[in-house]
């Protein structure tokens, strides 16, 4: 008997029929002898609907007091789901009880709309499990130190589930969603994308941070920090699929470099993309020490996260500095720069562009192979796509391009990876494992 956490996303909970299927699936795991904690999201579209209602009433920029109310509103979506799922399980003859975040409690900081989980009290959950019940806990929400309801940011139910699994030391956290695992890139945009049977934690972290929304980035951080075995799999398969089969389905996030996995890794180059970003350029700034701080300091003080930063080589004592940031923050950052920073640093102009996209190639195979960046640039050049910014880490390369080319860029990249992976190079017995990995990496 193991303690397992299941998480079901919005589509998986999207109708009462789907919720009944979730109940059948959970009941099957219970009958196989496991203890289950289930963390559902709101029914699909519900969080958007709730936030749109709030916007109708209060269209202006949100104050902190208003953000508190946003969380109060958005958190209700998950409360409906847990109640419905508990009822559906009871109808299946399985004892179950549902809790809102505050009832567990799942304690968070007070950063409304993007709160971080700080502590989970597992006493109540353990008592219910010991009494033979399935415990259903709202995803996406918690409670801060003053008793205010908070939410964890869009897609936050993933984080709730992994955090609950970490707190309870669950044997595994199964993230059920509307695709059957993690793919080399979003299978809805690129039909040629391939499903990965495993992905390293580092690759998953990069994919999530680069905009692949299959898992919320904080859930991946939790999985890594607490070594929670986490698997992404489909909720749309037959709910009565044998447990032994389901337990091997989808994509498992791995933590250590097994040489067999590394071989597979080398041919895989995941491609993530993000069109939620915008770019700001500060033109003709005096090229002197402290200038990046003078520009980015006030932006950071306003709690605006920046991502790719590029400063040009100076000429005639002047330079340009560009950076990307969340599209939602563009207007606020432009205002800060134009009102507070421009008069002070005496730059010529501050411009914003919200029609950009970031496309990134990810793979631990890059560590051992230097040519991947050049291949990516060649692919983009062949498609006539201009690169505006480049940023790299040990296992990823990101480029910022015009938004209208995003799908073309992702497709071009994936076409190359999948056509080459169908024809792996000859890896004869004379090659040792490490060289074979390199040989395969060359093909990505
Ligand atoms: P849920 O509601 O279950 O949380 P999400 O919509 O948040 O589901 O995440 C699943 C979606 O993530 C998929 O439908 C898919 O379109 C998208 N996605 C983006 N990148 C990937 C990827 N690399 N692999 C699989 N799915 C991806
Ligand atoms: N319901 C929330 C959202 O739509 C949380 C989640 O789905 O993970 O963002
Ligand atoms: Mg999600």
XYZ file of C-alpha atoms and ligand atoms in Angstrom:
481
model
C 0.000 0.000 0.000
C 1.396 3.392 -0.972
C 0.332 6.969 -0.454
C -0.239 8.516 -3.878
C -1.217 12.061 -4.835
C -3.297 12.564 -7.986
C -3.753 15.977 -9.602
C -6.465 16.580 -12.192
C -6.390 19.710 -14.372
C -9.250 21.818 -15.698
C -10.041 19.751 -18.797
C -9.915 16.548 -16.757
C -12.524 18.112 -14.419
C -14.319 19.873 -17.295
C -17.823 18.359 -16.966
C -19.774 16.276 -14.498
C -19.203 13.264 -16.772
C -15.436 13.856 -16.675
C -15.591 14.248 -12.900
C -17.376 10.889 -12.683
C -14.534 9.414 -14.736
C -11.988 10.923 -12.345
C -13.932 9.320 -9.485
C -13.840 5.946 -11.260
C -10.096 6.267 -11.768
C -9.443 7.269 -8.154
C -11.728 4.471 -6.902
C -9.687 1.983 -8.972
C -6.461 3.104 -7.225
C -8.159 2.820 -3.833
C -9.368 -0.685 -4.663
C -5.810 -1.578 -5.644
C -4.932 -0.880 -2.005
C -3.517 2.663 -2.135
C -4.162 5.709 0.015
C -5.144 8.650 -2.169
C -4.965 12.410 -1.837
C -6.498 14.140 -4.855
C -5.853 17.748 -5.862
C -8.189 19.013 -8.600
C -8.244 22.305 -10.503
C -11.354 24.313 -11.238
C -13.473 23.071 -14.162
C -11.934 24.273 -17.442
C -12.712 27.896 -18.257
C -13.960 28.573 -14.748
C -10.956 30.542 -13.456
C -11.016 32.681 -16.621
C -14.733 33.280 -16.153
C -14.284 34.319 -12.530
C -11.391 36.662 -13.299
C -13.347 38.206 -16.177
C -16.214 38.967 -13.772
C -13.761 40.724 -11.474
C -12.417 42.736 -14.388
C -15.917 43.854 -15.371
C -16.392 45.290 -11.906
C -12.890 46.711 -11.545
C -11.176 47.261 -14.889
C -8.391 49.523 -13.559
C -4.949 48.499 -12.332
C -5.343 46.422 -9.203
C -4.295 47.685 -5.782
C -3.123 45.197 -3.184
C -6.545 45.379 -1.546
C -8.197 44.595 -4.867
C -5.805 41.688 -5.474
C -6.950 40.181 -2.185
C -10.493 40.151 -3.550
C -9.319 38.637 -6.839
C -7.981 35.674 -4.894
C -11.190 35.432 -2.921
C -13.068 35.176 -6.223
C -10.645 32.953 -8.179
C -10.315 30.441 -5.344
C -13.999 29.535 -5.526
C -13.535 27.581 -8.774
C -11.537 24.868 -7.051
C -13.969 24.737 -4.148
C -16.751 23.656 -6.488
C -14.535 20.968 -8.060
C -13.504 19.342 -4.795
C -17.081 19.139 -3.583
C -18.261 17.612 -6.865
C -15.444 15.079 -6.884
C -16.125 14.083 -3.269
C -19.785 13.513 -4.156
C -18.846 11.503 -7.262
C -16.517 9.306 -5.198
C -19.185 8.731 -2.579
C -21.520 7.708 -5.391
C -18.821 5.172 -6.405
C -18.983 3.783 -2.863
C -15.645 5.332 -1.819
C -15.507 7.361 1.392
C -14.107 10.812 0.738
C -13.884 14.287 2.188
C -13.020 17.609 0.538
C -11.101 20.551 1.961
C -10.391 24.107 0.864
C -6.789 25.263 1.242
C -7.514 27.120 4.487
C -9.003 24.029 6.093
C -5.877 21.888 5.682
C -4.274 24.475 6.085
C -1.927 25.158 3.180
C -0.062 28.189 4.479
C 1.326 30.710 2.000
C 2.896 34.148 2.003
C 0.650 37.138 1.263
C 1.624 37.771 -2.379
C -1.937 37.740 -3.704
C -2.373 36.105 -7.125
C 1.122 34.581 -6.955
C 1.510 33.380 -3.370
C 4.165 30.841 -2.421
C 3.428 27.825 -0.249
C 5.358 27.982 3.027
C 3.973 25.094 5.074
C 1.368 22.367 4.876
C -0.104 20.878 8.011
C -0.725 17.221 7.231
C -2.390 16.184 10.535
C -5.984 16.414 9.346
C -5.231 14.725 6.037
C -3.395 11.870 7.733
C -6.256 11.324 10.171
C -8.754 11.055 7.305
C -6.494 8.707 5.362
C -6.117 6.547 8.449
C -9.914 6.475 8.706
C -10.010 5.024 5.170
C -11.070 8.157 3.285
C -9.827 9.687 0.080
C -8.859 13.279 0.861
C -9.591 15.863 -1.821
C -7.819 19.205 -1.490
C -8.391 22.307 -3.609
C -5.529 23.106 -5.962
C -4.313 26.656 -6.578
C -5.127 28.140 -3.179
C -3.928 28.603 0.365
C -4.192 30.927 3.303
C -1.739 33.553 4.516
C -0.591 34.294 8.067
C -3.494 36.720 8.620
C -6.147 34.286 7.453
C -6.648 35.766 3.967
C -7.309 33.405 1.051
C -4.471 33.428 -1.486
C -3.925 31.848 -4.898
C -0.687 30.509 -6.323
C -0.643 31.926 -9.865
C -2.190 30.490 -13.016
C -1.632 26.781 -13.344
C -0.936 26.650 -9.603
C -2.766 23.392 -8.912
C 0.314 21.533 -10.131
C 2.260 23.227 -7.354
C -0.401 22.437 -4.747
C -0.260 18.768 -5.713
C 3.512 18.423 -5.669
C 3.751 20.397 -2.426
C 1.133 18.133 -0.798
C 3.036 15.090 -2.077
C 6.269 16.506 -0.613
C 4.665 17.322 2.735
C 3.047 13.885 2.977
C 6.154 12.091 1.642
C 3.931 10.441 -0.943
C 5.351 7.609 -3.017
C 4.423 9.426 -6.231
C 2.606 12.472 -7.542
C 0.619 11.743 -10.690
C -0.312 14.842 -12.702
C -3.281 13.857 -14.877
C -3.911 16.230 -17.756
C -5.306 16.446 -21.293
C -2.150 15.187 -23.051
C -0.527 11.816 -22.447
C 2.788 13.159 -21.171
C 5.481 15.748 -21.735
C 6.346 16.185 -25.412
C 9.383 17.597 -27.171
C 7.192 20.643 -27.687
C 3.507 21.537 -27.369
C 1.758 18.762 -29.346
C -1.177 21.090 -30.024
C 1.058 23.401 -32.031
C 3.410 20.823 -33.526
C 1.753 17.501 -34.383
C 5.183 15.917 -35.046
C 6.197 16.463 -31.402
C 7.230 13.255 -29.658
C 6.296 12.119 -26.176
C 9.188 11.616 -23.774
C 9.079 8.620 -21.481
C 11.395 10.414 -19.058
C 12.687 13.947 -18.727
C 15.338 15.101 -16.288
C 14.277 17.482 -13.589
C 16.616 20.156 -14.971
C 15.148 19.901 -18.458
C 11.621 20.065 -17.074
C 12.570 23.124 -15.051
C 13.939 24.844 -18.142
C 10.907 23.829 -20.231
C 8.526 25.169 -17.560
C 10.445 28.387 -17.045
C 10.606 28.960 -20.778
C 6.860 28.876 -21.100
C 5.805 25.289 -21.643
C 2.693 25.331 -19.504
C 2.321 21.585 -19.060
C 3.594 22.033 -15.479
C 3.725 25.240 -13.459
C 7.371 26.062 -12.810
C 7.005 26.122 -9.036
C 5.699 22.570 -9.066
C 8.896 21.503 -10.807
C 10.961 23.421 -8.257
C 9.163 21.604 -5.445
C 9.589 18.255 -7.163
C 13.329 18.910 -7.416
C 13.813 20.290 -3.934
C 11.969 17.463 -2.210
C 12.726 14.761 -4.783
C 9.052 13.993 -5.342
C 8.665 11.288 -7.985
C 6.360 13.073 -10.432
C 4.692 11.710 -13.538
C 2.603 13.523 -16.165
C -0.087 11.376 -17.799
C -3.487 11.498 -19.467
C -6.798 11.622 -17.633
C -8.601 10.899 -20.882
C -7.711 7.197 -21.129
C -10.071 4.418 -20.013
C -10.521 5.083 -16.270
C -10.480 1.341 -15.660
C -7.061 0.794 -17.278
C -5.185 -1.604 -14.943
C -3.278 0.284 -12.226
C -0.031 -1.498 -13.083
C -0.258 -0.197 -16.657
C -1.294 3.308 -15.679
C 1.560 3.510 -13.180
C 4.020 3.239 -16.113
C 2.197 5.622 -18.470
C 3.091 9.175 -19.480
C 6.366 10.907 -18.662
C 8.376 10.474 -15.493
C 10.574 13.291 -14.211
C 13.916 11.775 -13.261
C 16.570 13.065 -10.910
C 19.707 11.217 -11.694
C 21.612 10.527 -14.823
C 21.046 6.903 -15.632
C 23.310 6.168 -18.631
C 20.452 4.511 -20.514
C 18.294 7.557 -20.002
C 21.159 9.869 -20.921
C 21.401 8.122 -24.266
C 17.808 8.855 -24.952
C 18.202 12.391 -23.634
C 20.908 13.185 -26.093
C 18.629 12.866 -29.110
C 15.853 14.757 -27.452
C 15.810 18.439 -27.697
C 12.641 19.842 -26.175
C 11.415 23.085 -27.679
C 9.531 25.536 -25.490
C 8.006 28.818 -26.489
C 6.457 31.763 -24.783
C 4.391 34.546 -26.250
C 3.543 36.177 -22.956
C 6.626 38.343 -23.066
C 7.372 41.848 -24.307
C 10.620 43.683 -24.998
C 11.771 47.106 -23.837
C 14.698 48.934 -25.396
C 16.370 51.924 -23.796
C 18.085 53.753 -26.677
C 21.298 55.760 -26.544
C 22.165 55.553 -22.876
C 25.563 56.886 -21.742
C 27.860 53.832 -21.589
C 29.143 54.113 -18.023
C 29.243 51.950 -14.870
C 25.969 51.677 -13.004
C 23.734 52.200 -16.009
C 22.174 48.714 -16.014
C 21.399 49.137 -12.336
C 19.937 52.607 -12.901
C 17.564 51.120 -15.487
C 16.716 47.746 -13.977
C 16.762 48.715 -10.273
C 13.495 50.702 -10.353
C 11.889 47.953 -12.457
C 12.870 45.328 -9.877
C 11.639 47.598 -7.054
C 8.210 47.493 -8.692
C 8.309 43.680 -8.422
C 8.560 43.270 -12.195
C 10.621 40.274 -13.249
C 12.864 40.663 -16.268
C 14.220 37.828 -18.321
C 16.633 38.108 -21.266
C 18.870 41.188 -20.977
C 21.121 42.388 -23.782
C 23.414 45.415 -23.732
C 25.021 46.370 -27.019
C 28.702 47.149 -27.403
C 28.996 50.897 -26.868
C 29.963 53.368 -29.601
C 30.666 57.069 -29.174
C 30.117 56.703 -25.425
C 26.542 55.500 -25.977
C 24.839 52.090 -25.895
C 21.375 50.468 -26.048
C 19.978 48.126 -23.443
C 17.091 45.757 -24.148
C 15.312 43.305 -21.889
C 12.234 41.122 -21.939
C 9.526 41.000 -19.287
C 5.988 39.680 -18.866
C 3.587 41.290 -21.340
C 1.251 42.222 -18.488
C 4.021 44.296 -16.941
C 4.941 46.207 -20.106
C 2.818 49.304 -19.509
C 3.912 49.647 -15.875
C 7.596 49.212 -16.710
C 7.441 51.713 -19.598
C 5.850 54.249 -17.268
C 8.542 53.776 -14.623
C 11.328 54.068 -17.190
C 9.891 57.101 -18.948
C 8.815 58.987 -15.814
C 11.540 58.080 -13.336
C 14.569 56.773 -15.202
C 14.752 58.632 -18.525
C 15.080 62.143 -17.020
C 17.789 60.869 -14.720
C 19.984 58.839 -17.128
C 19.290 61.067 -20.141
C 18.711 58.340 -22.719
C 17.206 59.265 -26.097
C 14.113 57.064 -26.016
C 12.413 54.109 -24.299
C 10.397 51.843 -26.610
C 8.270 48.771 -25.974
C 7.327 45.877 -28.262
C 4.667 43.391 -27.254
C 4.770 41.371 -30.468
C 7.699 39.158 -29.627
C 8.005 35.480 -28.769
C 10.746 33.493 -27.133
C 11.617 30.086 -28.592
C 14.007 27.847 -26.686
C 15.717 24.527 -27.293
C 16.362 22.469 -24.163
C 18.414 19.341 -23.607
C 21.051 18.030 -21.233
C 22.770 16.709 -24.370
C 23.882 20.286 -25.063
C 26.317 20.066 -22.202
C 28.536 17.779 -24.189
C 28.019 19.299 -27.577
C 28.841 22.789 -28.742
C 27.210 22.837 -32.173
C 23.563 22.925 -31.118
C 23.327 26.743 -31.019
C 24.741 27.039 -34.537
C 22.230 24.450 -35.786
C 19.372 26.352 -34.218
C 20.528 29.621 -35.799
C 20.938 27.936 -39.177
C 17.397 26.543 -39.000
C 16.020 30.008 -38.219
C 18.122 31.580 -40.990
C 16.797 29.049 -43.486
C 13.268 30.075 -42.565
C 14.207 33.773 -42.905
C 13.513 34.463 -39.233
C 15.431 37.352 -37.694
C 16.830 36.811 -34.191
C 16.424 39.850 -31.932
C 18.020 38.528 -28.737
C 19.852 35.373 -27.667
C 20.327 33.903 -24.222
C 21.921 30.610 -23.253
C 22.481 28.399 -20.246
C 24.262 25.080 -19.952
C 21.261 23.150 -21.228
C 19.172 25.680 -23.187
C 19.321 28.286 -25.917
C 16.599 30.900 -26.190
C 16.009 33.351 -29.002
C 13.615 36.274 -29.064
C 11.911 36.706 -32.439
C 8.924 38.463 -33.978
C 5.777 36.845 -32.597
C 4.370 36.180 -36.063
C 7.165 33.673 -36.728
C 6.812 31.745 -33.490
C 4.916 28.730 -34.775
C 7.101 28.568 -37.867
C 10.225 28.594 -35.701
C 8.944 25.882 -33.355
C 7.832 23.731 -36.276
C 11.101 24.172 -38.134
C 13.055 23.187 -35.069
C 10.903 20.144 -34.324
C 10.869 18.953 -37.941
C 14.633 18.753 -37.810
C 14.738 16.933 -34.463
C 12.075 14.400 -35.330
C 13.309 13.628 -38.814
C 16.810 13.048 -37.491
C 15.579 10.948 -34.593
C 13.901 8.585 -37.003
C 17.311 7.899 -38.503
C 19.727 7.584 -35.600
C 23.336 7.378 -36.694
C 25.101 4.043 -36.800
C 26.190 3.420 -33.242
C 28.340 0.380 -33.637
C 29.702 -1.676 -30.766
C 33.080 0.013 -31.254
C 31.653 3.226 -29.839
C 31.622 3.477 -26.073
C 28.449 4.700 -24.412
C 29.658 8.246 -23.969
C 30.703 8.621 -27.589
C 27.439 7.103 -28.693
C 25.631 9.754 -26.707
C 27.663 12.414 -28.508
C 26.986 10.831 -31.854
C 23.280 10.915 -31.168
C 23.451 14.478 -29.843
C 24.961 15.573 -33.126
C 21.751 14.580 -34.782
C 19.490 16.824 -32.701
P -4.198 21.163 -16.982
O -5.498 21.890 -17.103
O -4.349 19.680 -16.900
O -3.330 21.717 -15.890
P -2.687 22.625 -18.926
O -3.497 23.203 -20.039
O -2.263 23.537 -17.838
O -3.481 21.376 -18.361
O -1.384 21.899 -19.499
C -1.513 20.913 -20.479
C -1.266 21.547 -21.848
O 0.100 21.921 -21.920
C -1.446 20.625 -23.018
O -2.785 20.597 -23.453
C -0.511 21.198 -24.067
O -1.196 21.969 -25.022
C 0.386 22.139 -23.284
N 1.826 21.918 -23.477
C 2.736 22.901 -23.695
N 3.948 22.397 -23.865
C 3.834 21.048 -23.743
C 4.758 19.973 -23.810
N 6.066 20.185 -24.037
N 4.296 18.716 -23.625
C 2.980 18.487 -23.389
N 2.069 19.460 -23.319
C 2.463 20.739 -23.498
N -7.652 26.915 -11.937
C -6.359 27.582 -11.912
C -6.033 28.174 -13.271
O -6.831 28.081 -14.183
C -5.274 26.676 -11.425
C -4.933 25.506 -12.326
O -5.696 25.191 -13.232
O -3.890 24.885 -12.081
O -5.005 28.771 -13.419
Mg -2.113 23.392 -15.818
